[in-house]
mmCIF file of C-alpha atoms and ligand atoms in Angstrom:
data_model
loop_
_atom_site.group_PDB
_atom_site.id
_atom_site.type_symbol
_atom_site.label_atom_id
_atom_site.label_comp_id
_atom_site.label_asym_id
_atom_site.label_seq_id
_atom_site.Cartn_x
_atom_site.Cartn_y
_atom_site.Cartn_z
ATOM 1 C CA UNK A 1148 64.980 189.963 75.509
ATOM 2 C CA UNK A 1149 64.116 191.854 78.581
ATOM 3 C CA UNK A 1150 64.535 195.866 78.764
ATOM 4 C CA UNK A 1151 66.749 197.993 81.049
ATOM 5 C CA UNK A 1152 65.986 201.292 81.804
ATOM 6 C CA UNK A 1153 69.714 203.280 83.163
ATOM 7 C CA UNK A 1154 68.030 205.783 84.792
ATOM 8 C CA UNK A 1155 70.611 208.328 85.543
ATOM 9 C CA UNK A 1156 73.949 207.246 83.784
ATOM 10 C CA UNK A 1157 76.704 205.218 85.119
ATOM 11 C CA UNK A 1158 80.198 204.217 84.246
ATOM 12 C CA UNK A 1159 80.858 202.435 81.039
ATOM 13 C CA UNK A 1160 82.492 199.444 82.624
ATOM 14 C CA UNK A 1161 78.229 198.633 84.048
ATOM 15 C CA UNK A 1162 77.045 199.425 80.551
ATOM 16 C CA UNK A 1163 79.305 197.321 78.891
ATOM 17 C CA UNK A 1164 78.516 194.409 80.859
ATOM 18 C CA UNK A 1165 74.393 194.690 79.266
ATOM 19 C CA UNK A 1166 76.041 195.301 75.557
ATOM 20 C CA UNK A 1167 78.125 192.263 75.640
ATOM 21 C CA UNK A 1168 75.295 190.226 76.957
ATOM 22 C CA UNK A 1169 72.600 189.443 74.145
ATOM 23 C CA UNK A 1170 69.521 188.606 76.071
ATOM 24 C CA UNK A 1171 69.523 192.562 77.291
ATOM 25 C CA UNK A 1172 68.975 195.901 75.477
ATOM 26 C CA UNK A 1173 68.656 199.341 77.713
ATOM 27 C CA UNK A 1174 68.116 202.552 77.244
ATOM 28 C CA UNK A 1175 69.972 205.569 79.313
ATOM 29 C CA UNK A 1176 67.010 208.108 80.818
ATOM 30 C CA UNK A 1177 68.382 211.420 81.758
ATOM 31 C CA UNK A 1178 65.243 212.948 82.679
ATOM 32 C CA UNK A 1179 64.680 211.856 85.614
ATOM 33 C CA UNK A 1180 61.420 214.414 86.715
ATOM 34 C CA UNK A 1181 58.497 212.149 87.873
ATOM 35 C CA UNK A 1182 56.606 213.151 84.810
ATOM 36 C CA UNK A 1183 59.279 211.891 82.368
ATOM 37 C CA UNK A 1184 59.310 208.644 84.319
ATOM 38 C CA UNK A 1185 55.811 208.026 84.316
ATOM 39 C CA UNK A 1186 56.074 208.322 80.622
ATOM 40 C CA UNK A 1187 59.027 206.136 79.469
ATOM 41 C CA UNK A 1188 59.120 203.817 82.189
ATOM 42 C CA UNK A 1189 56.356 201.241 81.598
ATOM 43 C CA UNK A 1190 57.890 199.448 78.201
ATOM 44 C CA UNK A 1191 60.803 198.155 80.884
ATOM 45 C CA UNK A 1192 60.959 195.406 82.878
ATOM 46 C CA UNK A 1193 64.076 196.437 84.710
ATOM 47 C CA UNK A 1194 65.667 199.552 85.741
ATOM 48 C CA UNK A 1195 68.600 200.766 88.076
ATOM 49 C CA UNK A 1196 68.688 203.289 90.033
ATOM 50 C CA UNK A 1197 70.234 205.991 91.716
ATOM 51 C CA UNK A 1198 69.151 208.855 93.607
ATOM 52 C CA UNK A 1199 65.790 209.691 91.597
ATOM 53 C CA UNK A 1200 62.775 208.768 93.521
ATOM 54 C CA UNK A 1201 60.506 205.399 92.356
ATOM 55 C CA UNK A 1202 57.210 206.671 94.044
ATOM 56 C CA UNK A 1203 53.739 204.841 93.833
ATOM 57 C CA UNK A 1204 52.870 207.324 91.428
ATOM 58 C CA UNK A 1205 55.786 206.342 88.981
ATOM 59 C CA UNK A 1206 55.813 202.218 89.255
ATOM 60 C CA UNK A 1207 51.734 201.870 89.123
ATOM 61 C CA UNK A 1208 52.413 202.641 85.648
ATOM 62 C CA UNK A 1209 55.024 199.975 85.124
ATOM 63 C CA UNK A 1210 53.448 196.806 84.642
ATOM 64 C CA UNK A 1211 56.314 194.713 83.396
ATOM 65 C CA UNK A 1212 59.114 196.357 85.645
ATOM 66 C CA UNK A 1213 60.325 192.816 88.273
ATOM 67 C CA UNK A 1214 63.476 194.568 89.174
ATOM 68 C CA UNK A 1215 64.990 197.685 90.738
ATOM 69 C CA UNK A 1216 68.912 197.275 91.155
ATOM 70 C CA UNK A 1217 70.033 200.010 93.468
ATOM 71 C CA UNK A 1218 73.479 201.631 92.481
ATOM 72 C CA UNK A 1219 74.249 201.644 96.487
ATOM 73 C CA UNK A 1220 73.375 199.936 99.294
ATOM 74 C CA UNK A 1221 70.587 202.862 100.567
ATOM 75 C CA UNK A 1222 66.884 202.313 99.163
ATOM 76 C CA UNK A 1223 64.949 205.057 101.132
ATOM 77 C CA UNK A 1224 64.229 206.580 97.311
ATOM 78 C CA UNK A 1225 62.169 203.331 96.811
ATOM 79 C CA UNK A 1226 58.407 202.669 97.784
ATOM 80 C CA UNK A 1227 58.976 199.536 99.712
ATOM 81 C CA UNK A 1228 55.493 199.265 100.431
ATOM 82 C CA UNK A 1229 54.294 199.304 96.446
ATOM 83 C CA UNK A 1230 57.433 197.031 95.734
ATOM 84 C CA UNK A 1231 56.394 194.787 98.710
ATOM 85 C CA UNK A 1232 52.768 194.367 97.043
ATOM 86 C CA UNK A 1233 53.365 194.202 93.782
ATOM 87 C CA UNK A 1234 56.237 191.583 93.864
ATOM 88 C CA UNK A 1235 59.208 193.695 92.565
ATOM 89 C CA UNK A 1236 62.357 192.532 93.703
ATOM 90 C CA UNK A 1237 64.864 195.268 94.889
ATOM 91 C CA UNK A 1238 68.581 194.097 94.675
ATOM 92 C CA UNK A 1239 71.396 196.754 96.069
ATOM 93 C CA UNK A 1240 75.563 196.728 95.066
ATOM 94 C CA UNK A 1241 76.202 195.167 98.861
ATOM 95 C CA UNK A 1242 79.864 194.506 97.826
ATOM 96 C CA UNK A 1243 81.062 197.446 95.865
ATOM 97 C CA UNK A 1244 80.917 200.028 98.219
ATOM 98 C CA UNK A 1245 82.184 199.762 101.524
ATOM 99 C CA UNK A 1246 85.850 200.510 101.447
ATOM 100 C CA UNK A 1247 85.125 203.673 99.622
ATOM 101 C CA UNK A 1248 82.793 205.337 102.351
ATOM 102 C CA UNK A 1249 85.334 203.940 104.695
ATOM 103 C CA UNK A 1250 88.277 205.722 103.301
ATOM 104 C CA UNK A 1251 85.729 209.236 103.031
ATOM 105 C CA UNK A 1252 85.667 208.643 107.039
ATOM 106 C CA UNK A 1253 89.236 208.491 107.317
ATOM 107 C CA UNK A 1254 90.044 210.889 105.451
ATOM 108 C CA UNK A 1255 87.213 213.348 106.763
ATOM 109 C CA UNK A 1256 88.321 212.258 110.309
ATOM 110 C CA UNK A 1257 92.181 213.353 109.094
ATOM 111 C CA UNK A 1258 91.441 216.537 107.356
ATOM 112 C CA UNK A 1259 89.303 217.966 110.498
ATOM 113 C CA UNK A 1260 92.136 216.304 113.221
ATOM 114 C CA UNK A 1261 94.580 218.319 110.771
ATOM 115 C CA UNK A 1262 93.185 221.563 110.379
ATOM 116 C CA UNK A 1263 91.235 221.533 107.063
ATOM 117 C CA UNK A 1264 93.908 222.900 104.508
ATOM 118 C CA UNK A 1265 94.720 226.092 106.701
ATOM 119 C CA UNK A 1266 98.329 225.436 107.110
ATOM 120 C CA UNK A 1267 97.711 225.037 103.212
ATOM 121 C CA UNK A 1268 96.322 228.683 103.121
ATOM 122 C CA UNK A 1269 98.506 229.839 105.075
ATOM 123 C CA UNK A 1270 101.719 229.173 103.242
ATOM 124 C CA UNK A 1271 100.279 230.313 99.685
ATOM 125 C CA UNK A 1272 99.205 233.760 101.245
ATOM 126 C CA UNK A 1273 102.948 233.955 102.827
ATOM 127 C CA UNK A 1274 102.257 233.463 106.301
ATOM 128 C CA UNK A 1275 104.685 230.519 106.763
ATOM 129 C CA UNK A 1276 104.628 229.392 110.431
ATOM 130 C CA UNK A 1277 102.893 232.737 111.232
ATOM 131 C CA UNK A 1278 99.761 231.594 112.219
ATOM 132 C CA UNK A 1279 100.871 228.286 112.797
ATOM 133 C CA UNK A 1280 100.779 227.799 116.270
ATOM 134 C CA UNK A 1281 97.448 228.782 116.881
ATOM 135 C CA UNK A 1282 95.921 226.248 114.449
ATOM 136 C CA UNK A 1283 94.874 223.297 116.770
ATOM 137 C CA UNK A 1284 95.374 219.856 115.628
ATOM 138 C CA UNK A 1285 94.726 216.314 116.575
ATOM 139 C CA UNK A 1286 96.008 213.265 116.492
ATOM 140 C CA UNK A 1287 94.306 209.592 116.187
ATOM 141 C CA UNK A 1288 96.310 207.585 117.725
ATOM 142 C CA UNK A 1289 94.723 206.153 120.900
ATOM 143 C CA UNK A 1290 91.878 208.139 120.529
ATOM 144 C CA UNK A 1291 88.194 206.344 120.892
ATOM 145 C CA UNK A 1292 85.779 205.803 117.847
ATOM 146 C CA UNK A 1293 82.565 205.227 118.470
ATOM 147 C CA UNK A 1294 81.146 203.514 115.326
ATOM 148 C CA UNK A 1295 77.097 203.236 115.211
ATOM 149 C CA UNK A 1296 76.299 200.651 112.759
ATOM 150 C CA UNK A 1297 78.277 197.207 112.301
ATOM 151 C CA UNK A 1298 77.593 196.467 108.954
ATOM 152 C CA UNK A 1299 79.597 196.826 105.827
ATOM 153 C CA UNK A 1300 80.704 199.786 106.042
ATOM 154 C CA UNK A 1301 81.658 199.943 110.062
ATOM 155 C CA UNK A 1302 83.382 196.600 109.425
ATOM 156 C CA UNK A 1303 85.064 197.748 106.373
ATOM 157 C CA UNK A 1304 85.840 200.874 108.455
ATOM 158 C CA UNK A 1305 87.357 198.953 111.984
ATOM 159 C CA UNK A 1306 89.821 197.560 109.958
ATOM 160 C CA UNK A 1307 91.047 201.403 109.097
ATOM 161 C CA UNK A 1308 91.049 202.646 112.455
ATOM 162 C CA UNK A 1309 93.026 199.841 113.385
ATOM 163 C CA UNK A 1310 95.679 200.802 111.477
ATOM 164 C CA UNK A 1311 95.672 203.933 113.286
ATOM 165 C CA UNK A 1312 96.022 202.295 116.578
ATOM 166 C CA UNK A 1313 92.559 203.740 118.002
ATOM 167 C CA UNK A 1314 90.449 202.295 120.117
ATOM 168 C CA UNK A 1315 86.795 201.258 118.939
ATOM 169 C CA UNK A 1316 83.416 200.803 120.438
ATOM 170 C CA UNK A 1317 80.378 199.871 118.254
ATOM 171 C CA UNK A 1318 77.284 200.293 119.127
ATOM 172 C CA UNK A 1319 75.041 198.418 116.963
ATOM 173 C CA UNK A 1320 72.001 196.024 118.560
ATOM 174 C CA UNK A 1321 71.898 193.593 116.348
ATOM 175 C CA UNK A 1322 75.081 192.143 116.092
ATOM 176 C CA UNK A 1323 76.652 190.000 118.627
ATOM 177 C CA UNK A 1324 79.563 190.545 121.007
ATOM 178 C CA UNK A 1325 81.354 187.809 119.257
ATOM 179 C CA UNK A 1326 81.741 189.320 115.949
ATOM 180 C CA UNK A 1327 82.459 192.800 117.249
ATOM 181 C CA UNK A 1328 85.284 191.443 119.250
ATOM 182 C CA UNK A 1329 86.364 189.651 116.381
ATOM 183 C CA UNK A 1330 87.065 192.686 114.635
ATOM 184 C CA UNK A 1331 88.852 194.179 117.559
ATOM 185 C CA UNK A 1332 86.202 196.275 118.659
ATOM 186 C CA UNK A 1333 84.144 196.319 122.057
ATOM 187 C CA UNK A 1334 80.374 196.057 122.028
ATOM 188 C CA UNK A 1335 78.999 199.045 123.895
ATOM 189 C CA UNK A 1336 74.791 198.656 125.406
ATOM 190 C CA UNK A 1337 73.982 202.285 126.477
ATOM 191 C CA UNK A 1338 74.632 204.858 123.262
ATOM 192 C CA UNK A 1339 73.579 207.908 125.404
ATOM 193 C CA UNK A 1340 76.094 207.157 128.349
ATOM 194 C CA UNK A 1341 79.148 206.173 125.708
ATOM 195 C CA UNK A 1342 78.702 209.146 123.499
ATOM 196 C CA UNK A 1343 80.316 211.014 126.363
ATOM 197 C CA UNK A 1344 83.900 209.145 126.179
ATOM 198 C CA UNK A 1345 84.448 208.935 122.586
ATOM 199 C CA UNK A 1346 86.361 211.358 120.337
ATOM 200 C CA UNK A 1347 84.730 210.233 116.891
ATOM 201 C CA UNK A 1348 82.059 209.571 116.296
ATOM 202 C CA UNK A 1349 81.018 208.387 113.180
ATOM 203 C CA UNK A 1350 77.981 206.792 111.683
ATOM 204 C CA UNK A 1351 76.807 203.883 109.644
ATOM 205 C CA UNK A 1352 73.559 202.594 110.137
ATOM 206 C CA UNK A 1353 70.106 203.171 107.585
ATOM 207 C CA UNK A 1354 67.915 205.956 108.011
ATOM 208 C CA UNK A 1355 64.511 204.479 109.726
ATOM 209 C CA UNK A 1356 62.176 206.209 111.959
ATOM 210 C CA UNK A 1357 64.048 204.723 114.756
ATOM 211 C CA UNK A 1358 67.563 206.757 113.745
ATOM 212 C CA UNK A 1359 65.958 210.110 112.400
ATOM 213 C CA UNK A 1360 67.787 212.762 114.743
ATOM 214 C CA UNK A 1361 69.596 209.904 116.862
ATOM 215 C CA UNK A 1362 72.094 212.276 117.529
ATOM 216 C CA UNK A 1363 70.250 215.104 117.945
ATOM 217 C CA UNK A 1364 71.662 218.030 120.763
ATOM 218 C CA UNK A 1365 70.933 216.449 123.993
ATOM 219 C CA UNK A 1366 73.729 213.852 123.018
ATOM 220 C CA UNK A 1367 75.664 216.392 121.180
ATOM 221 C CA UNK A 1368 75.843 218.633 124.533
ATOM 222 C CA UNK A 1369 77.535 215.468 126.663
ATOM 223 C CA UNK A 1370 80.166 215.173 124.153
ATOM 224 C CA UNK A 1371 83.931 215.734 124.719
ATOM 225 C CA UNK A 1372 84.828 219.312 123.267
ATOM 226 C CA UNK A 1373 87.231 217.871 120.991
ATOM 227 C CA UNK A 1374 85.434 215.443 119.482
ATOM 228 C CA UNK A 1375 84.408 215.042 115.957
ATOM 229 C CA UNK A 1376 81.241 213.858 114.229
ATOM 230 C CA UNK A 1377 81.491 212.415 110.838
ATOM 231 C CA UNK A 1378 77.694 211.254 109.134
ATOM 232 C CA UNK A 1379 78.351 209.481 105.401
ATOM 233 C CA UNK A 1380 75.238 207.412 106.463
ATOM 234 C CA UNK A 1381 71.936 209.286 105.474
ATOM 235 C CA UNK A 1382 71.428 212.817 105.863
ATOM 236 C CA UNK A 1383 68.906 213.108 109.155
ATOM 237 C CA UNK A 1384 71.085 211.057 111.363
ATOM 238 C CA UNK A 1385 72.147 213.409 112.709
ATOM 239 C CA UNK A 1386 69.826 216.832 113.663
ATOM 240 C CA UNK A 1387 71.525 219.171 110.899
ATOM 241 C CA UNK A 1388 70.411 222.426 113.298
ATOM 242 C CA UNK A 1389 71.158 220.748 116.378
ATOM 243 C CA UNK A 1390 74.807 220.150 114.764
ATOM 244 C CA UNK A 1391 75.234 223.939 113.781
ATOM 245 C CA UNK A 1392 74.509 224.966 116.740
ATOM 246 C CA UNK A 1393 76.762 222.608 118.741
ATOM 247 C CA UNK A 1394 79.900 223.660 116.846
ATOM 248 C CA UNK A 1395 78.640 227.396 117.224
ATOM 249 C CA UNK A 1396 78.996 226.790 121.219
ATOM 250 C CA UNK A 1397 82.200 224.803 120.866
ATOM 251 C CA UNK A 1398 81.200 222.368 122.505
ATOM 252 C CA UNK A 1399 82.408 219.821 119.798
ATOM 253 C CA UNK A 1400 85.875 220.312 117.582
ATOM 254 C CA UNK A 1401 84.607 219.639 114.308
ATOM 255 C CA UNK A 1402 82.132 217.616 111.881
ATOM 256 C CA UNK A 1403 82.323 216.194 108.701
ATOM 257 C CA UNK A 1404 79.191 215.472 106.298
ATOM 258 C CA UNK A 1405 78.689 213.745 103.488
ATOM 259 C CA UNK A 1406 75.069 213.572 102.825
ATOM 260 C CA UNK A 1407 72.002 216.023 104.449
ATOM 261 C CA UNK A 1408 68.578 216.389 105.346
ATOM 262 C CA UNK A 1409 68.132 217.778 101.417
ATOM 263 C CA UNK A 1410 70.090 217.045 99.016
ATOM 264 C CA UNK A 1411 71.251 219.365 96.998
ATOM 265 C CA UNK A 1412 71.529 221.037 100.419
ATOM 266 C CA UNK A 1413 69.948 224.288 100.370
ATOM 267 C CA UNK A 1414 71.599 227.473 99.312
ATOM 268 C CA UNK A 1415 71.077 229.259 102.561
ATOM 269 C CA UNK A 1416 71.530 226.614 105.111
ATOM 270 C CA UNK A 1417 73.914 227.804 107.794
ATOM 271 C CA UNK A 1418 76.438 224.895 107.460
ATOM 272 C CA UNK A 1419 77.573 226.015 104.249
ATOM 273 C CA UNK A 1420 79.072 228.851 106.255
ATOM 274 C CA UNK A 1421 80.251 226.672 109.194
ATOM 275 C CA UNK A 1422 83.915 226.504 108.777
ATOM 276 C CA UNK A 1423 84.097 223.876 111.645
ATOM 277 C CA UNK A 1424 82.180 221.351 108.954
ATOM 278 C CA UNK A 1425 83.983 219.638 106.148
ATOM 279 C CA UNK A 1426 81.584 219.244 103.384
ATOM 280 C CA UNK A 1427 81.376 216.636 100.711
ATOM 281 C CA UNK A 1428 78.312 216.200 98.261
ATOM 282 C CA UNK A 1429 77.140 212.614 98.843
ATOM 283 C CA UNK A 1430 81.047 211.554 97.118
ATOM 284 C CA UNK A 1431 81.861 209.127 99.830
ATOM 285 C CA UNK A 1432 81.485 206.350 96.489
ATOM 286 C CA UNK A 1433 82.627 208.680 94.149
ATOM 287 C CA UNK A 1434 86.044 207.438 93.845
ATOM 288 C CA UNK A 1435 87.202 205.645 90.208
ATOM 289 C CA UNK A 1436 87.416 202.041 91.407
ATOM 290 C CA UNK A 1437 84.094 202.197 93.469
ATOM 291 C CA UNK A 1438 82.177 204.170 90.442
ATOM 292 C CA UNK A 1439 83.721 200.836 88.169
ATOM 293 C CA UNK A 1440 82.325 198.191 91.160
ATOM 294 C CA UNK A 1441 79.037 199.830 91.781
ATOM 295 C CA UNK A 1442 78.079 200.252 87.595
ATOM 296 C CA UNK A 1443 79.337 196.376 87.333
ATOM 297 C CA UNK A 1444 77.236 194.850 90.399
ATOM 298 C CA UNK A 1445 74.447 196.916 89.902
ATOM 299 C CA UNK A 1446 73.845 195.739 86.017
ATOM 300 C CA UNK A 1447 75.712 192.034 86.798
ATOM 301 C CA UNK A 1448 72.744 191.766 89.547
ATOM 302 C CA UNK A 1449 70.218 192.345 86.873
ATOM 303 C CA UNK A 1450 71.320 189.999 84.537
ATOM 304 C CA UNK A 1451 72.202 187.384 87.433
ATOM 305 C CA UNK A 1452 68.347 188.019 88.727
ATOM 306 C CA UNK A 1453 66.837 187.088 85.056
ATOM 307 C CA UNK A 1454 69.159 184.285 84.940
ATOM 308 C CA UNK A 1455 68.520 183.267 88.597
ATOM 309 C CA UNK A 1456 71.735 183.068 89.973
ATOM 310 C CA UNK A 1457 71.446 186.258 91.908
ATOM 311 C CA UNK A 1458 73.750 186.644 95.294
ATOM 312 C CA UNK A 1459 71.642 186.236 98.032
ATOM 313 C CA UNK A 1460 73.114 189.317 99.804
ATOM 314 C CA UNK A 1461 72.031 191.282 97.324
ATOM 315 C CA UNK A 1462 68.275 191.278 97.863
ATOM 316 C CA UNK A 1463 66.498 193.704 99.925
ATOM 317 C CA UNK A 1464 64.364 191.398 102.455
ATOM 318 C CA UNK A 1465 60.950 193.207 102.296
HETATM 319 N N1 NAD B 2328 77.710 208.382 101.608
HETATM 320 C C1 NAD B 2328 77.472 207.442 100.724
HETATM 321 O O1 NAD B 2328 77.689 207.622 99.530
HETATM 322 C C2 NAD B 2328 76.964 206.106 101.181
HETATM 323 C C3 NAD B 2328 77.346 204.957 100.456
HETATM 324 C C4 NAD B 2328 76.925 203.724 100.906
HETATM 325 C C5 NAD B 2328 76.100 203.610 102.014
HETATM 326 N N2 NAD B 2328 75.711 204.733 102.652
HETATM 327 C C6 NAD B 2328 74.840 204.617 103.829
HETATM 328 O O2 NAD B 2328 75.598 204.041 104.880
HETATM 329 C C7 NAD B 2328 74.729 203.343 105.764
HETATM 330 C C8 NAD B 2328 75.337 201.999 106.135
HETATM 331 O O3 NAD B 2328 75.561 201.211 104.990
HETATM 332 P P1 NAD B 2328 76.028 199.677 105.141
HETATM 333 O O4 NAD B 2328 76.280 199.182 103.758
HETATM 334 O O5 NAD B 2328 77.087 199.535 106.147
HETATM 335 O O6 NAD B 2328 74.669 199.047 105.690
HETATM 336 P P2 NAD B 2328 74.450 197.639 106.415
HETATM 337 O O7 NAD B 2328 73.027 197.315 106.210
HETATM 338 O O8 NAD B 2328 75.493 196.666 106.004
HETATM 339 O O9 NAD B 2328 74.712 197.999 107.963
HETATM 340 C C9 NAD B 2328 73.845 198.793 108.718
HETATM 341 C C10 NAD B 2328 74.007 198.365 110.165
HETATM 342 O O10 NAD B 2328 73.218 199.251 110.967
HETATM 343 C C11 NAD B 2328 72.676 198.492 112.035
HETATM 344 N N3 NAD B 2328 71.540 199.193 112.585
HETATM 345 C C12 NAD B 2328 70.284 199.314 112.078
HETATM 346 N N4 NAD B 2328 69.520 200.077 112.886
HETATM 347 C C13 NAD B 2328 70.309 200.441 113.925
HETATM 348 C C14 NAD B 2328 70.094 201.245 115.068
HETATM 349 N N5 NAD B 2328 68.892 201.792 115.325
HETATM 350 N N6 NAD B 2328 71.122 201.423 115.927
HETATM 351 C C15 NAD B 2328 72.343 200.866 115.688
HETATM 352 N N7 NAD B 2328 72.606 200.084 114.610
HETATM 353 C C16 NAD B 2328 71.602 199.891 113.733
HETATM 354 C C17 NAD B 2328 72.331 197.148 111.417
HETATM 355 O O11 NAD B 2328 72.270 196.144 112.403
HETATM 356 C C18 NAD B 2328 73.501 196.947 110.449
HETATM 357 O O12 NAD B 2328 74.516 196.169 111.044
HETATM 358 C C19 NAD B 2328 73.387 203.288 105.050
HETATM 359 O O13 NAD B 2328 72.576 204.321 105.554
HETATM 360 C C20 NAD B 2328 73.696 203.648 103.634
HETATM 361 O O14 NAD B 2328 72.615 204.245 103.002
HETATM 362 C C21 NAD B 2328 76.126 205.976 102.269
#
């Protein structure tokens, strides 16, 4: 029988999947404080896992745990170094989420082009065509994306802007011209010099020491002053003060965030106040079909693991 810890809940679909399967029992842990995990977390030897931390501090206690399952494709919660050591395999939901944070772009990259809701506002508080001249909107159509990141999600997300009849350069090192162009995109070298042409930006690669603050305001200041900046990658990507104050200065339209440097983001930061930036609280995935996908992958990969039939493309290479 081998032990599941849930920690944080998620949907019933995922759960369902361990109660119907014999060889599993779990337990849901609600409590996610390090204390409380250092506590309940050593009779497992599998958990998933969501936004809580797994620290050194927690898993040195957890002798039996073999398997983190991610509920998402981001692991920067997990201590890859302790996992690395100790021979704990981390498996993420690679297939469940893609279209959903590729949708939250389009529609972040819509709402902005369109105004966010003030033509809305403006025809509940009676001001029908009133003000409406003077709200400026945008179209996609022909317009550039610049995508930064070809994997899942800025595939999953070509195929949207496609539909839109934009035009799309990646930048992403690591994957070849051949595949880009496959996809109908064009393979761009110099991210510094193409910054300056496009008018979206939008980003999709993993936060590393090599893409804290790579858009930070030197790159920012070179852009076109009505483009728009859309991070549902990791907050940190982009330099959140270095944002606020390009918007502040006009010298971009608009931006749209889905996740921050802290999350919850804090009370008194000044983009809460920045009516230039849509806001969303780390929902890109939040959607009913992706919540079903992401519960199902991330408990099927645990029971796949013990049984070793586990997808491949699943496993975090460490
Ligand atoms: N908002 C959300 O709820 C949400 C949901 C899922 C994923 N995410 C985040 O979205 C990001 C992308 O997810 P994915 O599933 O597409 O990941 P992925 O691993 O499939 O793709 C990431 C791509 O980034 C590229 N890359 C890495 N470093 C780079 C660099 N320095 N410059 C340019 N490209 C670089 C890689 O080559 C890869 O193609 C991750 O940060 C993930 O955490 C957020």
């Amino acid at each position: 029988m081998h032990n599941v810890a849930i920690i944080e809940n998620i949907h019933q679909d995922g759960i369902n999947l361990l109660k119907e399967n014999p060889d599993f029992d779990f337990e849901i842990i609600e409590d996610t404080s390090e204390e409380n995990l250092i506590k309940v977390l050593p009779k497992f030897d599998a958990c998933t896992l969501r936004v809580s931390k797994l620290n050194e501090k927690i898993m040195s206690n957890c002798k039996n745990l073999k398997v983190i399952s991610r509920h998402g494709v981001g692991y920067d919660n997990v201590d890859l170094n302790y996992i690395k050591k100790n021979n704990i395999t981390l498996l993420i939901t690679a297939t469940a989420n893609a279209v959903a944070v590729a949708e939250h772009v389009i529609y972040m990259m819509l709402s902005i082009s369109k105004g966010n809701n003030q033509f809305d506002q403006e025809v509940r508080t009676g001001n029908f065509k009133k003000n409406a001249s003077s709200i400026k909107t945008l179209e996609l159509f022909n317009k550039e994306i610049l995508i930064v990141g070809f994997g899942r999600i800025g595939q999953s997300l070509i195929k949207r802007c496609k539909g839109f009849e934009m035009k799309v350069k990646i930048y992403d090192p690591f994957i070849n011209k051949k595949i880009i162009e496959e996809f109908g995109g064009q393979k761009i070298e110099n991210l510094e010099e193409e910054i300056k042409n496009c008018d979206y930006l939008s980003l999709h690669v993993p936060l590393t020491k090599d893409t804290k603050n790579l858009i930070d305001y030197s790159k920012l200041k070179n852009m076109k002053r009505e483009a728009i900046v859309i991070n549902t990658a990791r907050g940190g990507i982009i330099n959140e003060d270095d944002l606020n104050k390009a918007l502040n200065e006009n010298i971009i339209f608009g931006a749209g965030l889905d996740v921050f440097e802290k999350e919850p983001i804090d009370k008194n930061s000044p983009l809460l106040s920045n009516k230039k930036i849509l806001l969303s609280p780390h929902s890109a995935t939040f959607t009913n079909e992706c919540k079903s996908r992401m519960s199902l992958e991330t408990t099927k990969n645990i029971i796949d693991f013990f049984e070793n039939k586990i997808d491949k493309s699943m496993i975090v290479k460490l």
